[in-house]
């Protein structure tokens, strides 16, 4: 292969709207003062190489690379020595997907301590472990996107719940969209994009149980962790089965700008309801009303009078309430429920960090007065409905009848920070971590 000479210029294309950066090849790639992120590309125009960012190429982060070669371009690739080469036809014959060596280190984030109150970064620990070996009946995946969700906070506690807690020094639990990179499993092949509970790590072994192929239609694969994944199913099944909305009714949604609440509100509008959202910032309120079509919404952080605000925004009372938050907001909702109201308890994020149970108002008498129903649920109880639910959600997304947003944090090492920010309400829509 003909090596590019020192002094040759090339262009590194950044993420959308970040512009481009110029580099000169005056030393081996990976030794620049700033990190260089790219995969092989794939286009050569005159004096410039166009390189798409994705994978860090430096001695401690070598990856298996998919060449994505396009015949209409001059073919380029990077050798394991991290020097840039023009690829002659003879080299192309031996250059196959994943032919370059993967790193032999797997990075993982473990639970380092049980949180006391709100979690801290020190409750997590980043470690490097040997790359797992693939045995017959198994396959190895490389994580692409990690989901961070409120339920994970409960799994960090050492107490009995609907699922076992994460043990100290175990990999944090989490749903992941990943690519199969090596397989000795008859149903999964290299290159398959799958979703499973692979946890907070760059690579994971699986025997295929509770792993499925990602099928999101024209939507990005990341939506399999959001609107076309567990949050979407939670919103669809929990709201329609428990709240049973009827056209013309008033529906209130707390945590309305989150991954679940934002979908609940839009489904309610599709069913002909009047929808009131409760969120934690003016920007979120604007998003709910201007982009998602909520009839009205309010910022609970800008008022202490939840009762008065709900009375103002729900003059005809509340027929259905989808609760993601609990606490004083839910107490105020109870005071406004109509006869035969339905209340779905999806989450209680205001209570997740409490070290002692709070004493709240005793409002069960309101259920007697209004002959109302309150029901908690777990999405997995509706598993028999997942297929038709996913079909309907996909149709709505492709028809732009349901909109979604993703907040994406880059890098596994930043997953703990993304998790804490999600618990603090920094995200609008679904919070994800892009691993590779």
XYZ file of C-alpha atoms in Angstrom:
436
model
C 0.000 0.000 0.000
C 1.126 3.513 -0.712
C 1.511 5.478 2.510
C 0.364 9.073 2.590
C 3.319 11.386 3.010
C 3.834 13.785 5.949
C 2.251 17.133 5.201
C -0.782 15.724 3.413
C -3.964 17.506 4.540
C -7.266 15.892 5.398
C -10.628 16.990 6.752
C -12.278 15.487 9.833
C -16.060 15.904 9.615
C -17.632 16.647 13.006
C -21.067 15.901 14.388
C -23.993 17.824 12.829
C -23.536 21.607 13.017
C -20.043 21.287 14.499
C -18.248 22.114 11.258
C -15.005 20.529 10.104
C -11.469 20.399 11.398
C -8.263 20.411 9.363
C -5.362 18.121 10.282
C -2.004 17.480 8.706
C -0.406 14.059 8.715
C 2.884 14.954 10.358
C 2.871 12.093 12.865
C 0.922 8.839 13.288
C -2.812 9.272 13.791
C -3.824 8.933 17.440
C -0.885 11.020 18.634
C -2.577 14.397 18.141
C -2.912 16.499 21.250
C -6.702 16.267 20.931
C -8.555 12.962 20.464
C -9.267 11.996 16.874
C -12.520 10.083 16.305
C -13.271 8.324 13.043
C -14.090 5.190 11.083
C -12.678 4.422 7.631
C -14.289 6.360 4.793
C -14.412 6.341 2.186
C -14.150 9.426 0.049
C -11.115 11.155 -1.372
C -11.469 14.522 -3.062
C -8.267 16.058 -4.336
C -6.068 16.825 -1.348
C -8.666 15.979 1.284
C -9.876 12.862 3.007
C -13.413 12.861 4.409
C -13.588 10.929 7.664
C -16.785 10.272 9.636
C -16.404 10.316 13.468
C -17.413 7.250 15.407
C -14.629 5.223 16.958
C -11.539 6.488 18.775
C -8.425 5.106 17.126
C -5.525 5.222 19.515
C -3.405 2.435 20.969
C -5.655 1.819 23.986
C -8.907 1.928 22.013
C -8.433 -0.248 18.964
C -11.701 -1.611 17.666
C -12.972 -3.966 15.032
C -14.027 -1.669 12.239
C -16.698 -2.160 9.623
C -15.299 -0.833 6.340
C -18.610 0.342 4.829
C -16.793 0.512 1.507
C -18.567 2.294 -1.327
C -17.323 1.477 -4.797
C -17.882 4.950 -6.185
C -15.212 6.402 -3.878
C -11.494 5.901 -3.638
C -11.118 3.209 -1.001
C -9.341 4.054 2.245
C -8.734 2.204 5.458
C -6.604 2.325 8.575
C -4.146 -0.397 9.465
C -3.652 -1.623 13.041
C -0.459 0.465 13.144
C -2.713 3.542 13.038
C -1.185 4.991 9.898
C -3.321 6.167 7.004
C -3.043 4.345 3.686
C -4.557 4.566 0.243
C -6.032 1.147 -0.454
C -4.992 -0.537 -3.723
C -7.187 -3.161 -5.342
C -4.967 -5.964 -4.082
C -5.516 -4.956 -0.454
C -9.286 -4.741 -0.929
C -9.463 -8.470 -1.660
C -8.374 -9.317 1.873
C -10.157 -6.461 3.676
C -13.388 -7.850 5.191
C -15.825 -6.457 7.804
C -14.459 -6.798 11.329
C -11.127 -8.039 9.959
C -9.164 -5.583 12.061
C -8.516 -6.657 15.659
C -10.835 -5.564 18.443
C -9.436 -4.232 21.657
C -8.938 -6.943 24.258
C -10.276 -4.777 27.065
C -13.924 -4.326 28.047
C -14.892 -1.204 29.962
C -17.703 -1.544 32.501
C -19.428 0.659 35.055
C -20.101 -1.065 38.363
C -22.225 -0.146 41.350
C -19.595 0.920 43.897
C -21.850 1.902 46.838
C -25.483 2.023 47.931
C -26.714 5.619 47.578
C -27.815 7.501 50.661
C -30.425 9.879 49.349
C -29.679 11.248 45.901
C -26.976 9.188 44.121
C -23.439 10.528 43.664
C -20.825 9.895 41.006
C -18.788 8.072 43.654
C -21.557 5.443 43.824
C -20.248 4.187 40.455
C -16.874 2.877 39.334
C -15.402 2.511 35.850
C -13.232 -0.589 35.405
C -11.403 -2.389 32.638
C -11.813 -6.156 32.400
C -10.644 -8.778 29.890
C -12.737 -9.155 26.765
C -15.081 -12.142 27.226
C -14.589 -15.188 25.005
C -17.463 -16.561 22.930
C -18.471 -20.174 23.590
C -20.825 -22.341 21.510
C -24.383 -21.055 21.788
C -23.234 -17.527 22.647
C -22.541 -14.269 20.831
C -20.621 -11.092 21.656
C -22.166 -7.656 21.226
C -20.675 -4.192 21.102
C -22.918 -1.636 22.816
C -24.168 1.244 20.689
C -26.748 3.019 22.885
C -27.460 2.623 26.585
C -30.756 3.624 28.168
C -30.726 5.288 31.586
C -34.097 5.232 33.341
C -35.659 6.168 36.696
C -36.292 2.517 37.635
C -32.526 2.031 37.940
C -32.533 4.153 41.076
C -34.659 1.556 42.856
C -32.360 -1.243 41.711
C -29.469 0.495 43.493
C -31.164 -0.004 46.880
C -30.720 -3.195 48.888
C -34.367 -3.877 49.548
C -37.066 -6.166 48.282
C -38.897 -4.987 45.191
C -40.324 -6.360 41.946
C -36.760 -7.098 40.745
C -33.523 -8.027 42.489
C -31.189 -5.149 43.400
C -27.870 -4.702 41.646
C -25.140 -6.148 43.839
C -22.141 -4.095 44.897
C -19.344 -4.472 42.300
C -21.781 -5.810 39.690
C -22.318 -4.153 36.306
C -25.174 -1.645 36.445
C -28.361 -2.954 34.873
C -29.632 -1.342 31.699
C -31.205 -1.840 28.289
C -28.823 -1.536 25.343
C -29.013 -1.422 21.571
C -25.935 -3.291 20.358
C -24.257 -4.842 17.323
C -23.324 -8.502 17.195
C -19.572 -8.653 16.487
C -18.867 -12.362 16.992
C -21.268 -15.290 17.154
C -21.481 -18.997 17.742
C -25.278 -18.797 17.988
C -27.511 -20.095 15.210
C -29.988 -17.206 15.382
C -27.618 -14.243 15.646
C -24.980 -13.204 13.112
C -22.235 -10.555 13.051
C -23.725 -7.250 11.990
C -27.150 -7.892 13.551
C -28.496 -4.957 15.564
C -30.173 -6.241 18.718
C -31.617 -5.016 22.001
C -31.188 -6.625 25.396
C -30.367 -6.004 29.040
C -26.619 -5.956 28.435
C -25.874 -3.399 31.148
C -23.466 -0.493 31.454
C -20.519 -1.889 29.495
C -18.950 -1.701 26.068
C -19.130 -5.417 25.274
C -21.334 -8.219 26.588
C -21.863 -11.945 26.085
C -25.345 -13.364 25.549
C -26.998 -16.710 25.005
C -29.884 -14.994 23.204
C -32.434 -15.148 26.028
C -34.548 -11.981 26.191
C -32.633 -10.537 23.221
C -34.433 -9.514 20.057
C -33.601 -7.983 16.721
C -34.134 -4.230 16.468
C -36.916 -3.378 14.029
C -37.817 0.290 14.130
C -38.896 0.802 10.529
C -37.564 4.102 9.198
C -36.783 5.401 12.698
C -33.228 5.271 14.122
C -32.182 2.167 16.062
C -31.927 4.292 19.215
C -35.728 4.574 19.296
C -35.843 0.899 20.330
C -34.881 2.232 23.779
C -37.465 5.017 23.713
C -40.637 5.677 21.798
C -40.428 2.257 20.088
C -39.173 0.454 23.178
C -40.005 0.036 26.848
C -41.026 3.690 27.436
C -43.372 3.622 24.468
C -44.919 0.332 25.546
C -45.256 1.625 29.112
C -47.102 4.689 27.900
C -49.319 2.817 25.448
C -50.311 -0.156 27.586
C -50.438 1.556 30.968
C -52.454 4.516 29.779
C -54.920 2.741 27.497
C -55.507 -0.271 29.759
C -55.783 1.526 33.101
C -56.933 5.050 32.254
C -59.248 3.917 29.433
C -59.547 7.420 27.962
C -62.734 8.636 26.323
C -63.016 11.528 23.875
C -63.723 14.824 25.621
C -62.270 13.767 28.988
C -59.577 15.702 30.851
C -56.290 13.830 31.251
C -53.440 15.029 33.487
C -49.894 13.713 33.071
C -47.080 14.318 35.572
C -43.491 14.012 34.411
C -45.049 14.986 31.095
C -41.847 15.912 29.231
C -40.084 12.636 29.997
C -39.745 9.555 27.825
C -43.045 8.025 29.013
C -45.137 11.064 29.884
C -44.568 12.796 26.544
C -45.955 9.740 24.720
C -48.915 9.358 27.100
C -50.012 12.931 26.410
C -49.833 12.488 22.656
C -51.807 9.235 22.782
C -54.432 11.021 24.875
C -54.709 13.712 22.200
C -55.059 11.036 19.517
C -57.965 9.647 21.556
C -59.694 13.042 21.581
C -58.935 14.060 25.171
C -58.084 17.433 26.663
C -54.516 17.032 27.995
C -52.825 18.923 30.841
C -49.106 18.371 31.410
C -47.013 18.948 34.525
C -43.275 19.445 33.973
C -40.216 20.957 35.645
C -39.177 23.910 33.484
C -40.606 26.594 31.227
C -38.751 25.042 28.271
C -40.506 21.742 28.922
C -43.893 23.440 29.158
C -43.232 25.132 25.821
C -42.220 21.789 24.295
C -45.428 20.139 25.520
C -47.775 22.794 24.221
C -45.971 24.012 21.090
C -44.525 20.768 19.730
C -46.521 17.891 21.214
C -49.963 19.480 21.149
C -50.848 19.387 24.865
C -53.754 21.741 25.515
C -51.979 23.338 28.447
C -49.211 22.668 30.948
C -47.502 24.238 33.931
C -44.071 24.339 35.538
C -44.436 22.899 39.038
C -41.191 24.595 40.090
C -42.661 28.037 39.525
C -45.611 27.609 41.902
C -46.249 26.205 45.356
C -50.016 26.133 44.867
C -50.523 22.920 42.905
C -54.154 22.746 44.014
C -54.896 26.232 42.698
C -53.053 25.669 39.443
C -54.927 22.441 38.720
C -58.234 24.099 39.580
C -57.410 26.827 37.057
C -56.313 24.467 34.283
C -58.892 21.720 34.941
C -62.146 23.633 35.572
C -64.209 20.512 34.788
C -62.159 18.243 37.032
C -59.833 15.363 36.142
C -61.069 12.149 34.553
C -57.747 10.345 34.166
C -54.318 10.860 35.706
C -51.062 9.211 34.610
C -48.624 9.571 37.479
C -44.843 9.440 37.054
C -43.971 11.618 40.046
C -46.048 11.089 43.196
C -45.684 13.351 46.238
C -47.453 16.703 46.675
C -48.367 16.942 42.978
C -50.342 13.711 43.129
C -51.925 14.791 46.427
C -53.222 17.898 44.638
C -54.584 15.860 41.731
C -56.684 13.703 44.103
C -58.559 16.791 45.213
C -59.835 17.364 41.657
C -60.753 13.891 40.410
C -64.183 13.330 38.935
C -66.595 10.497 39.593
C -65.183 7.219 38.255
C -61.788 8.744 37.575
C -58.921 6.368 36.696
C -55.404 6.858 38.029
C -52.402 4.904 36.667
C -49.335 4.818 38.932
C -46.300 4.380 36.675
C -43.549 5.985 38.775
C -42.917 7.902 41.989
C -39.683 9.676 41.159
C -40.190 12.299 43.874
C -39.878 9.488 46.439
C -36.978 7.474 45.020
C -34.290 9.225 47.052
C -36.195 9.446 50.341
C -34.333 7.799 53.219
C -37.557 7.691 55.255
C -41.104 7.355 53.992
C -42.864 10.696 53.920
C -46.180 11.168 55.706
C -48.598 12.539 53.160
C -52.296 13.382 53.212
C -54.616 10.409 53.714
C -56.788 10.701 50.629
C -58.178 7.216 50.080
C -61.571 8.496 51.228
C -61.616 10.459 47.963
C -61.757 7.166 46.076
C -64.903 6.236 47.986
C -66.516 9.607 47.368
C -65.747 9.523 43.644
C -65.923 5.735 43.132
C -62.508 6.151 41.503
C -59.771 3.625 40.734
C -56.026 3.776 41.395
C -53.836 1.053 39.890
C -50.092 0.561 39.862
C -48.527 -1.449 37.080
C -45.363 -2.889 35.547
C -45.106 -2.847 31.773
C -44.257 -6.559 31.641
C -47.757 -7.488 32.800
C -48.939 -6.423 29.346
C -46.486 -8.597 27.408
C -49.281 -10.271 25.437
C -50.119 -6.853 23.966
C -46.593 -5.835 22.992
C -46.815 -6.857 19.329
C -49.975 -4.889 18.415
C -48.868 -2.020 20.645
C -45.513 -1.772 18.862
C -47.193 -1.937 15.478
C -49.488 0.952 16.377
C -46.673 3.042 17.893
C -44.540 2.507 14.786
C -47.406 3.618 12.538
C -47.958 6.750 14.615
C -44.251 7.637 14.615
C -43.895 7.105 10.865
C -47.008 9.216 10.254
C -45.544 11.954 12.523
C -48.581 11.652 14.790
C -46.283 10.946 17.721
C -43.153 13.031 18.055
C -40.192 12.255 20.251
C -36.932 13.723 21.431
C -33.682 12.101 22.489
C -31.006 13.613 24.729
C -27.786 11.778 23.925
C -24.669 11.846 26.089
C -21.422 10.617 24.508
C -19.234 7.968 26.112
C -19.698 5.120 28.580
C -17.624 6.987 31.158
C -20.300 9.707 31.200
C -23.203 7.325 31.865
C -23.290 8.042 35.643
C -23.486 11.778 35.018
C -26.221 11.281 32.417
C -28.129 9.128 34.905
C -27.921 11.770 37.642
C -28.972 14.505 35.225
C -31.963 12.422 34.138
C -33.027 12.030 37.776
C -32.716 15.815 38.153
C -34.938 16.350 35.104
C -32.328 17.705 32.690
C -33.700 15.661 29.778
C -36.575 16.422 27.479
C -37.744 13.103 26.097
C -35.533 10.019 26.283
C -32.087 10.104 27.913
C -29.530 7.886 26.155
C -25.791 7.310 26.310
C -23.986 6.703 23.025
C -21.349 4.050 23.713
C -19.912 3.537 20.209
